[in-house]
PDB file of C-alpha atoms in Angstrom:
ATOM      1  CA  MET N 938     -73.998 -25.343 145.306  1.00  0.00           C
ATOM      2  CA  LYS N 939     -75.154 -28.836 146.865  1.00  0.00           C
ATOM      3  CA  ILE N 940     -73.910 -32.391 145.398  1.00  0.00           C
ATOM      4  CA  ALA N 941     -75.018 -36.228 146.151  1.00  0.00           C
ATOM      5  CA  CYS N 942     -73.410 -39.090 144.701  1.00  0.00           C
ATOM      6  CA  LEU N 943     -75.528 -42.140 145.279  1.00  0.00           C
ATOM      7  CA  GLN N 944     -72.839 -45.068 145.145  1.00  0.00           C
ATOM      8  CA  PHE N 945     -74.397 -48.520 146.016  1.00  0.00           C
ATOM      9  CA  ALA N 946     -74.031 -51.894 144.375  1.00  0.00           C
ATOM     10  CA  PRO N 947     -76.076 -52.773 141.558  1.00  0.00           C
ATOM     11  CA  GLN N 948     -76.224 -56.579 140.015  1.00  0.00           C
ATOM     12  CA  VAL N 949     -75.996 -57.989 137.021  1.00  0.00           C
ATOM     13  CA  GLY N 950     -79.582 -57.934 135.819  1.00  0.00           C
ATOM     14  CA  ASP N 951     -81.491 -57.389 138.532  1.00  0.00           C
ATOM     15  CA  VAL N 952     -83.146 -54.571 137.986  1.00  0.00           C
ATOM     16  CA  ASP N 953     -85.636 -54.096 140.520  1.00  0.00           C
ATOM     17  CA  ASN N 954     -83.375 -55.103 143.568  1.00  0.00           C
ATOM     18  CA  ASN N 955     -81.115 -52.341 142.105  1.00  0.00           C
ATOM     19  CA  LEU N 956     -83.795 -49.927 141.933  1.00  0.00           C
ATOM     20  CA  ASN N 957     -84.529 -51.007 145.815  1.00  0.00           C
ATOM     21  CA  ARG N 958     -81.313 -50.440 146.470  1.00  0.00           C
ATOM     22  CA  ALA N 959     -81.134 -46.955 144.929  1.00  0.00           C
ATOM     23  CA  ASP N 960     -84.509 -46.074 146.553  1.00  0.00           C
ATOM     24  CA  ALA N 961     -83.395 -47.096 150.424  1.00  0.00           C
ATOM     25  CA  ILE N 962     -80.126 -45.408 150.302  1.00  0.00           C
ATOM     26  CA  LEU N 963     -82.715 -41.979 149.401  1.00  0.00           C
ATOM     27  CA  HIS N 964     -84.760 -43.222 152.345  1.00  0.00           C
ATOM     28  CA  LYS N 965     -82.212 -43.373 155.054  1.00  0.00           C
ATOM     29  CA  ALA N 966     -80.976 -40.328 154.042  1.00  0.00           C
ATOM     30  CA  LYS N 967     -81.185 -37.342 156.775  1.00  0.00           C
ATOM     31  CA  ALA N 968     -83.564 -35.226 155.306  1.00  0.00           C
ATOM     32  CA  VAL N 969     -81.696 -32.078 155.993  1.00  0.00           C
ATOM     33  CA  ASP N 970     -79.394 -33.691 153.947  1.00  0.00           C
ATOM     34  CA  LEU N 971     -81.234 -33.627 150.842  1.00  0.00           C
ATOM     35  CA  GLU N 972     -83.470 -30.171 151.029  1.00  0.00           C
ATOM     36  CA  GLY N 973     -81.994 -27.894 148.361  1.00  0.00           C
ATOM     37  CA  LEU N 974     -79.949 -30.495 146.526  1.00  0.00           C
ATOM     38  CA  ASP N 975     -78.530 -29.345 143.285  1.00  0.00           C
ATOM     39  CA  LEU N 976     -77.377 -32.481 141.608  1.00  0.00           C
ATOM     40  CA  LEU N 977     -77.643 -36.384 142.272  1.00  0.00           C
ATOM     41  CA  VAL N 978     -75.072 -38.101 140.629  1.00  0.00           C
ATOM     42  CA  LEU N 979     -75.311 -42.106 139.841  1.00  0.00           C
ATOM     43  CA  PRO N 980     -72.781 -44.488 138.239  1.00  0.00           C
ATOM     44  CA  GLU N 981     -72.547 -46.077 135.028  1.00  0.00           C
ATOM     45  CA  LEU N 982     -75.504 -48.441 133.939  1.00  0.00           C
ATOM     46  CA  ALA N 983     -76.575 -47.885 137.699  1.00  0.00           C
ATOM     47  CA  PHE N 984     -79.612 -50.100 137.371  1.00  0.00           C
ATOM     48  CA  THR N 985     -78.853 -53.100 135.013  1.00  0.00           C
ATOM     49  CA  GLY N 986     -75.061 -53.850 136.323  1.00  0.00           C
ATOM     50  CA  TYR N 987     -72.184 -53.098 134.530  1.00  0.00           C
ATOM     51  CA  ASN N 988     -70.783 -56.548 133.771  1.00  0.00           C
ATOM     52  CA  PHE N 989     -72.098 -57.830 130.545  1.00  0.00           C
ATOM     53  CA  LYS N 990     -70.513 -60.743 128.759  1.00  0.00           C
ATOM     54  CA  SER N 991     -72.600 -59.824 125.056  1.00  0.00           C
ATOM     55  CA  LEU N 992     -74.874 -58.368 123.424  1.00  0.00           C
ATOM     56  CA  GLN N 993     -77.213 -61.394 123.745  1.00  0.00           C
ATOM     57  CA  GLN N 994     -76.837 -61.023 127.395  1.00  0.00           C
ATOM     58  CA  ILE N 995     -77.389 -57.090 128.209  1.00  0.00           C
ATOM     59  CA  SER N 996     -80.126 -56.863 125.241  1.00  0.00           C
ATOM     60  CA  PRO N 997     -83.427 -57.265 127.975  1.00  0.00           C
ATOM     61  CA  PHE N 998     -81.871 -54.069 129.546  1.00  0.00           C
ATOM     62  CA  LEU N 999     -81.393 -52.065 126.603  1.00  0.00           C
ATOM     63  CA  GLU N1000     -83.839 -49.003 126.952  1.00  0.00           C
ATOM     64  CA  PRO N1001     -84.859 -46.683 124.501  1.00  0.00           C
ATOM     65  CA  PRO N1002     -83.648 -42.872 125.093  1.00  0.00           C
ATOM     66  CA  GLY N1003     -85.641 -41.198 127.403  1.00  0.00           C
ATOM     67  CA  SER N1004     -88.602 -43.639 128.147  1.00  0.00           C
ATOM     68  CA  GLY N1005     -86.739 -46.585 130.330  1.00  0.00           C
ATOM     69  CA  ILE N1006     -86.830 -47.395 133.699  1.00  0.00           C
ATOM     70  CA  SER N1007     -83.966 -45.127 134.210  1.00  0.00           C
ATOM     71  CA  SER N1008     -85.369 -42.177 132.152  1.00  0.00           C
ATOM     72  CA  LEU N1009     -88.661 -42.610 134.527  1.00  0.00           C
ATOM     73  CA  TRP N1010     -86.672 -43.454 137.822  1.00  0.00           C
ATOM     74  CA  ALA N1011     -84.123 -40.132 137.160  1.00  0.00           C
ATOM     75  CA  ARG N1012     -87.759 -38.337 136.296  1.00  0.00           C
ATOM     76  CA  THR N1013     -89.111 -39.269 139.443  1.00  0.00           C
ATOM     77  CA  THR N1014     -86.451 -38.463 141.397  1.00  0.00           C
ATOM     78  CA  ALA N1015     -85.525 -35.285 140.063  1.00  0.00           C
ATOM     79  CA  LEU N1016     -89.269 -33.893 140.078  1.00  0.00           C
ATOM     80  CA  LYS N1017     -89.203 -35.218 144.455  1.00  0.00           C
ATOM     81  CA  TYR N1018     -85.813 -33.258 145.476  1.00  0.00           C
ATOM     82  CA  ASP N1019     -86.134 -30.885 142.901  1.00  0.00           C
ATOM     83  CA  CYS N1020     -82.646 -31.429 141.191  1.00  0.00           C
ATOM     84  CA  VAL N1021     -80.403 -32.569 138.303  1.00  0.00           C
ATOM     85  CA  VAL N1022     -80.274 -36.616 138.266  1.00  0.00           C
ATOM     86  CA  VAL N1023     -77.503 -38.131 136.221  1.00  0.00           C
ATOM     87  CA  VAL N1024     -77.997 -41.735 135.825  1.00  0.00           C
ATOM     88  CA  GLY N1025     -76.177 -44.224 133.587  1.00  0.00           C
ATOM     89  CA  TYR N1026     -77.902 -46.628 131.320  1.00  0.00           C
ATOM     90  CA  PRO N1027     -77.700 -48.984 128.420  1.00  0.00           C
ATOM     91  CA  GLU N1028     -79.330 -46.900 125.240  1.00  0.00           C
ATOM     92  CA  LYS N1029     -81.125 -48.800 122.791  1.00  0.00           C
ATOM     93  CA  VAL N1030     -81.745 -46.743 119.195  1.00  0.00           C
ATOM     94  CA  ASP N1031     -84.053 -47.431 116.598  1.00  0.00           C
ATOM     95  CA  VAL N1032     -82.390 -45.902 113.098  1.00  0.00           C
ATOM     96  CA  THR N1033     -85.070 -47.215 110.736  1.00  0.00           C
ATOM     97  CA  ALA N1034     -86.520 -43.738 110.455  1.00  0.00           C
ATOM     98  CA  GLN N1035     -82.804 -42.610 109.112  1.00  0.00           C
ATOM     99  CA  TRP N1036     -81.527 -45.836 107.023  1.00  0.00           C
ATOM    100  CA  PRO N1037     -82.509 -49.591 106.667  1.00  0.00           C
ATOM    101  CA  ALA N1038     -80.252 -51.024 109.740  1.00  0.00           C
ATOM    102  CA  SER N1039     -79.908 -52.789 112.998  1.00  0.00           C
ATOM    103  CA  PRO N1040     -80.667 -50.695 116.245  1.00  0.00           C
ATOM    104  CA  GLU N1041     -77.577 -48.738 117.460  1.00  0.00           C
ATOM    105  CA  TYR N1042     -76.667 -49.445 121.539  1.00  0.00           C
ATOM    106  CA  TYR N1043     -74.560 -47.197 123.734  1.00  0.00           C
ATOM    107  CA  ASN N1044     -73.417 -46.726 127.097  1.00  0.00           C
ATOM    108  CA  SER N1045     -74.847 -43.690 128.055  1.00  0.00           C
ATOM    109  CA  ALA N1046     -75.969 -41.078 130.528  1.00  0.00           C
ATOM    110  CA  LEU N1047     -78.954 -39.338 130.647  1.00  0.00           C
ATOM    111  CA  MET N1048     -79.381 -36.140 132.643  1.00  0.00           C
ATOM    112  CA  VAL N1049     -82.782 -34.741 134.071  1.00  0.00           C
ATOM    113  CA  ASN N1050     -83.559 -31.286 135.215  1.00  0.00           C
ATOM    114  CA  GLY N1051     -85.732 -30.466 138.400  1.00  0.00           C
ATOM    115  CA  ASP N1052     -89.079 -30.313 135.808  1.00  0.00           C
ATOM    116  CA  GLY N1053     -88.562 -33.951 135.055  1.00  0.00           C
ATOM    117  CA  ASP N1054     -87.411 -32.825 131.215  1.00  0.00           C
ATOM    118  CA  THR N1055     -84.434 -34.908 129.817  1.00  0.00           C
ATOM    119  CA  ILE N1056     -82.294 -32.253 128.814  1.00  0.00           C
ATOM    120  CA  ALA N1057     -79.032 -34.054 128.086  1.00  0.00           C
ATOM    121  CA  ASN N1058     -78.272 -37.720 126.819  1.00  0.00           C
ATOM    122  CA  TYR N1059     -74.557 -38.604 126.111  1.00  0.00           C
ATOM    123  CA  ARG N1060     -72.899 -41.669 124.715  1.00  0.00           C
ATOM    124  CA  LYS N1061     -69.388 -42.702 126.362  1.00  0.00           C
ATOM    125  CA  SER N1062     -66.687 -42.041 123.635  1.00  0.00           C
ATOM    126  CA  PHE N1063     -63.934 -44.537 124.792  1.00  0.00           C
ATOM    127  CA  LEU N1064     -64.815 -48.102 125.744  1.00  0.00           C
ATOM    128  CA  TYR N1065     -63.731 -49.967 127.862  1.00  0.00           C
ATOM    129  CA  TYR N1066     -63.298 -54.022 126.728  1.00  0.00           C
ATOM    130  CA  THR N1067     -66.984 -54.962 128.541  1.00  0.00           C
ATOM    131  CA  ASP N1068     -68.495 -52.304 126.860  1.00  0.00           C
ATOM    132  CA  GLU N1069     -66.940 -53.261 123.530  1.00  0.00           C
ATOM    133  CA  THR N1070     -69.050 -56.695 123.787  1.00  0.00           C
ATOM    134  CA  TRP N1071     -72.462 -54.489 123.203  1.00  0.00           C
ATOM    135  CA  ALA N1072     -71.970 -50.969 122.338  1.00  0.00           C
ATOM    136  CA  LEU N1073     -70.797 -48.390 119.926  1.00  0.00           C
ATOM    137  CA  GLU N1074     -68.702 -45.623 120.351  1.00  0.00           C
ATOM    138  CA  GLY N1075     -70.164 -42.333 121.131  1.00  0.00           C
ATOM    139  CA  ARG N1076     -69.456 -40.070 117.802  1.00  0.00           C
ATOM    140  CA  GLU N1077     -69.992 -36.423 119.245  1.00  0.00           C
ATOM    141  CA  GLY N1078     -67.386 -36.279 121.770  1.00  0.00           C
ATOM    142  CA  PHE N1079     -67.786 -36.133 125.220  1.00  0.00           C
ATOM    143  CA  PHE N1080     -70.283 -33.921 126.587  1.00  0.00           C
ATOM    144  CA  GLN N1081     -70.559 -29.881 126.971  1.00  0.00           C
ATOM    145  CA  GLY N1082     -73.489 -27.867 127.998  1.00  0.00           C
ATOM    146  CA  ASP N1083     -74.548 -24.771 129.773  1.00  0.00           C
ATOM    147  CA  ILE N1084     -76.963 -26.295 132.761  1.00  0.00           C
ATOM    148  CA  PRO N1085     -79.443 -23.714 134.287  1.00  0.00           C
ATOM    149  CA  GLY N1086     -78.626 -23.915 138.074  1.00  0.00           C
ATOM    150  CA  LEU N1087     -75.441 -25.808 137.524  1.00  0.00           C
ATOM    151  CA  GLY N1088     -73.312 -23.644 134.758  1.00  0.00           C
ATOM    152  CA  ASN N1089     -70.962 -24.964 132.210  1.00  0.00           C
ATOM    153  CA  VAL N1090     -70.539 -28.814 132.552  1.00  0.00           C
ATOM    154  CA  ALA N1091     -68.865 -31.069 130.857  1.00  0.00           C
ATOM    155  CA  MET N1092     -69.578 -34.539 131.642  1.00  0.00           C
ATOM    156  CA  GLY N1093     -68.071 -38.081 130.585  1.00  0.00           C
ATOM    157  CA  ILE N1094     -68.353 -41.987 131.518  1.00  0.00           C
ATOM    158  CA  CYS N1095     -64.897 -43.668 133.447  1.00  0.00           C
ATOM    159  CA  MET N1096     -63.050 -45.347 130.454  1.00  0.00           C
ATOM    160  CA  ASP N1097     -63.459 -41.573 128.629  1.00  0.00           C
ATOM    161  CA  LEU N1098     -60.989 -40.618 131.855  1.00  0.00           C
ATOM    162  CA  ASN N1099     -58.457 -42.781 130.306  1.00  0.00           C
ATOM    163  CA  PRO N1100     -55.923 -42.613 127.439  1.00  0.00           C
ATOM    164  CA  TYR N1101     -58.066 -43.796 124.458  1.00  0.00           C
ATOM    165  CA  GLN N1102     -58.173 -47.619 123.945  1.00  0.00           C
ATOM    166  CA  PHE N1103     -55.002 -47.653 126.590  1.00  0.00           C
ATOM    167  CA  GLU N1104     -53.016 -46.848 123.246  1.00  0.00           C
ATOM    168  CA  ALA N1105     -52.917 -42.907 123.180  1.00  0.00           C
ATOM    169  CA  PRO N1106     -50.013 -40.670 124.718  1.00  0.00           C
ATOM    170  CA  TRP N1107     -50.524 -40.375 128.859  1.00  0.00           C
ATOM    171  CA  GLU N1108     -50.142 -36.987 127.998  1.00  0.00           C
ATOM    172  CA  ASP N1109     -52.939 -36.656 125.547  1.00  0.00           C
ATOM    173  CA  PHE N1110     -55.589 -35.652 128.429  1.00  0.00           C
ATOM    174  CA  GLU N1111     -57.883 -36.310 126.192  1.00  0.00           C
ATOM    175  CA  PHE N1112     -61.167 -35.540 129.026  1.00  0.00           C
ATOM    176  CA  GLY N1113     -58.853 -32.948 131.077  1.00  0.00           C
ATOM    177  CA  PHE N1114     -58.504 -30.678 127.587  1.00  0.00           C
ATOM    178  CA  HIS N1115     -61.731 -31.316 127.012  1.00  0.00           C
ATOM    179  CA  ALA N1116     -63.051 -29.687 130.683  1.00  0.00           C
ATOM    180  CA  LEU N1117     -60.518 -27.181 130.178  1.00  0.00           C
ATOM    181  CA  ASP N1118     -61.058 -26.347 126.538  1.00  0.00           C
ATOM    182  CA  VAL N1119     -65.142 -25.605 126.748  1.00  0.00           C
ATOM    183  CA  GLU N1120     -64.442 -24.035 130.082  1.00  0.00           C
ATOM    184  CA  ALA N1121     -66.372 -25.978 132.624  1.00  0.00           C
ATOM    185  CA  ASN N1122     -67.487 -25.144 135.634  1.00  0.00           C
ATOM    186  CA  VAL N1123     -68.490 -28.570 137.230  1.00  0.00           C
ATOM    187  CA  VAL N1124     -67.144 -32.152 135.640  1.00  0.00           C
ATOM    188  CA  ILE N1125     -69.450 -34.930 135.958  1.00  0.00           C
ATOM    189  CA  LEU N1126     -67.673 -38.687 135.711  1.00  0.00           C
ATOM    190  CA  THR N1127     -70.380 -41.269 136.083  1.00  0.00           C
ATOM    191  CA  MET N1128     -68.225 -44.647 136.750  1.00  0.00           C
ATOM    192  CA  ALA N1129     -68.074 -48.453 137.055  1.00  0.00           C
ATOM    193  CA  TRP N1130     -64.263 -48.200 138.153  1.00  0.00           C
ATOM    194  CA  SER N1131     -62.609 -51.702 139.182  1.00  0.00           C
ATOM    195  CA  THR N1132     -60.040 -52.333 141.047  1.00  0.00           C
ATOM    196  CA  GLN N1133     -56.789 -54.767 140.491  1.00  0.00           C
ATOM    197  CA  GLN N1134     -55.973 -55.833 143.509  1.00  0.00           C
ATOM    198  CA  ASP N1135     -56.850 -59.010 145.295  1.00  0.00           C
ATOM    199  CA  THR N1136     -60.472 -58.979 146.046  1.00  0.00           C
ATOM    200  CA  ARG N1137     -60.281 -60.800 149.645  1.00  0.00           C
ATOM    201  CA  LEU N1138     -57.545 -57.880 150.738  1.00  0.00           C
ATOM    202  CA  PHE N1139     -59.560 -55.280 149.205  1.00  0.00           C
ATOM    203  CA  SER N1140     -62.695 -56.288 150.912  1.00  0.00           C
ATOM    204  CA  ARG N1141     -60.858 -56.372 154.564  1.00  0.00           C
ATOM    205  CA  ARG N1142     -61.434 -52.185 154.897  1.00  0.00           C
ATOM    206  CA  PRO N1143     -64.784 -51.015 153.538  1.00  0.00           C
ATOM    207  CA  GLN N1144     -65.092 -47.914 154.890  1.00  0.00           C
ATOM    208  CA  GLU N1145     -61.509 -46.531 153.482  1.00  0.00           C
ATOM    209  CA  PRO N1146     -61.769 -44.894 150.131  1.00  0.00           C
ATOM    210  CA  ASP N1147     -59.134 -46.880 147.400  1.00  0.00           C
ATOM    211  CA  LEU N1148     -56.688 -43.618 147.227  1.00  0.00           C
ATOM    212  CA  GLU N1149     -54.512 -44.961 144.733  1.00  0.00           C
ATOM    213  CA  THR N1150     -57.307 -44.567 142.424  1.00  0.00           C
ATOM    214  CA  LEU N1151     -58.481 -41.309 143.792  1.00  0.00           C
ATOM    215  CA  VAL N1152     -54.782 -39.924 142.954  1.00  0.00           C
ATOM    216  CA  TYR N1153     -55.161 -41.612 139.196  1.00  0.00           C
ATOM    217  CA  TRP N1154     -58.492 -39.391 138.607  1.00  0.00           C
ATOM    218  CA  VAL N1155     -56.690 -36.549 139.333  1.00  0.00           C
ATOM    219  CA  GLN N1156     -53.892 -37.094 137.746  1.00  0.00           C
ATOM    220  CA  ARG N1157     -56.056 -37.484 134.812  1.00  0.00           C
ATOM    221  CA  LEU N1158     -57.533 -34.214 135.273  1.00  0.00           C
ATOM    222  CA  GLU N1159     -54.253 -32.416 135.114  1.00  0.00           C
ATOM    223  CA  PRO N1160     -54.744 -30.016 132.622  1.00  0.00           C
ATOM    224  CA  LEU N1161     -57.343 -28.380 134.635  1.00  0.00           C
ATOM    225  CA  ILE N1162     -54.856 -27.939 137.569  1.00  0.00           C
ATOM    226  CA  HIS N1163     -51.517 -26.817 135.587  1.00  0.00           C
ATOM    227  CA  ALA N1164     -53.854 -24.305 134.438  1.00  0.00           C
ATOM    228  CA  GLU N1165     -54.232 -22.752 137.832  1.00  0.00           C
ATOM    229  CA  ILE N1166     -57.775 -21.311 136.521  1.00  0.00           C
ATOM    230  CA  ASP N1167     -58.913 -18.677 139.263  1.00  0.00           C
ATOM    231  CA  GLU N1168     -62.519 -19.746 139.310  1.00  0.00           C
ATOM    232  CA  GLU N1169     -63.031 -23.366 140.943  1.00  0.00           C
ATOM    233  CA  VAL N1170     -64.558 -26.043 139.018  1.00  0.00           C
ATOM    234  CA  ILE N1171     -66.080 -28.564 140.452  1.00  0.00           C
ATOM    235  CA  VAL N1172     -65.742 -32.151 140.008  1.00  0.00           C
ATOM    236  CA  ILE N1173     -67.716 -35.136 140.605  1.00  0.00           C
ATOM    237  CA  PHE N1174     -66.843 -39.044 140.187  1.00  0.00           C
ATOM    238  CA  CYS N1175     -69.936 -41.239 140.926  1.00  0.00           C
ATOM    239  CA  ASN N1176     -68.416 -45.288 141.273  1.00  0.00           C
ATOM    240  CA  ARG N1177     -70.366 -48.040 141.921  1.00  0.00           C
ATOM    241  CA  THR N1178     -68.729 -50.229 144.665  1.00  0.00           C
ATOM    242  CA  GLY N1179     -69.322 -54.320 145.205  1.00  0.00           C
ATOM    243  CA  ALA N1180     -69.005 -57.487 143.222  1.00  0.00           C
ATOM    244  CA  GLU N1181     -70.091 -58.700 139.914  1.00  0.00           C
ATOM    245  CA  GLY N1182     -67.940 -61.881 138.786  1.00  0.00           C
ATOM    246  CA  ASP N1183     -64.210 -61.615 138.637  1.00  0.00           C
ATOM    247  CA  ALA N1184     -64.885 -57.739 139.037  1.00  0.00           C
ATOM    248  CA  MET N1185     -64.285 -55.816 142.314  1.00  0.00           C
ATOM    249  CA  TYR N1186     -65.572 -52.053 142.029  1.00  0.00           C
ATOM    250  CA  VAL N1187     -63.419 -49.603 144.262  1.00  0.00           C
ATOM    251  CA  GLY N1188     -66.474 -47.110 145.352  1.00  0.00           C
ATOM    252  CA  THR N1189     -64.317 -44.012 146.384  1.00  0.00           C
ATOM    253  CA  SER N1190     -66.941 -41.745 145.057  1.00  0.00           C
ATOM    254  CA  ALA N1191     -65.436 -38.049 145.455  1.00  0.00           C
ATOM    255  CA  VAL N1192     -66.508 -34.466 145.213  1.00  0.00           C
ATOM    256  CA  LEU N1193     -63.459 -32.197 144.447  1.00  0.00           C
ATOM    257  CA  GLY N1194     -62.420 -28.601 143.543  1.00  0.00           C
ATOM    258  CA  ILE N1195     -59.597 -28.021 141.361  1.00  0.00           C
ATOM    259  CA  LYS N1196     -58.749 -23.965 141.509  1.00  0.00           C
ATOM    260  CA  ALA N1197     -55.266 -22.003 141.275  1.00  0.00           C
ATOM    261  CA  GLY N1198     -53.335 -25.391 140.685  1.00  0.00           C
ATOM    262  CA  GLU N1199     -55.190 -26.859 144.062  1.00  0.00           C
ATOM    263  CA  VAL N1200     -57.433 -29.618 144.623  1.00  0.00           C
ATOM    264  CA  PHE N1201     -59.927 -29.854 147.480  1.00  0.00           C
ATOM    265  CA  VAL N1202     -61.565 -33.006 148.116  1.00  0.00           C
ATOM    266  CA  TYR N1203     -65.222 -31.678 149.684  1.00  0.00           C
ATOM    267  CA  GLY N1204     -66.232 -35.364 150.217  1.00  0.00           C
ATOM    268  CA  VAL N1205     -64.882 -38.726 149.743  1.00  0.00           C
ATOM    269  CA  LEU N1206     -66.717 -42.638 150.172  1.00  0.00           C
ATOM    270  CA  GLY N1207     -65.625 -46.055 150.894  1.00  0.00           C
TER     271      GLY N1207
END
């Protein structure tokens, strides 16, 4: 399986330039690296930026499921490279056909296959405090689905990896047990994960991954490791980088394998 993480630094509300940044990275990539690509994963809220302060601020950038700019980019890119594309976006759902109510808003991730068809739309279950200013919790739990070419996929978004609202017991491992219970072959996490370190110190080593964060992510998948599964489980963390206001994002996108109680690192970015 050939996997790519498109790690970059989107800025809040700068959709056109964010799209151009993503395209520029793909254009600069070596052709051989994109040949035979199976899966391309982008960060959480990849083209809108993440650090919105209110529903009013994010409102101009909300997208209907399957027909917004993020969906268009995902379809175009999936068709170009004949691969599955996963991209995070802010979803607006018109519910008036079901009952008279205001639209619903979710922090979501869209999955498009190599034919350009939308095959999954997952809504973030565990919200970070930034999400709570505008989004609702997804009601259907973490994603699970049998995806042709990938196998049995579990998918979450960033905060889903943490204990619920940082209040649930550490050992609940909600997302980790989900991936184990559904017998996932591939685990995808699209992220906007920030650092608690001093931003000036953190920025001095831009090429180095944040190993403390990577270790934390792996720890939150402890159920998969302790299960000592004989068949390898591939885990993709696609995080963003750069700064938005007072938030500095850690990058450190990685592709790991978990098998028989061991963790293998196949690739990690700075």
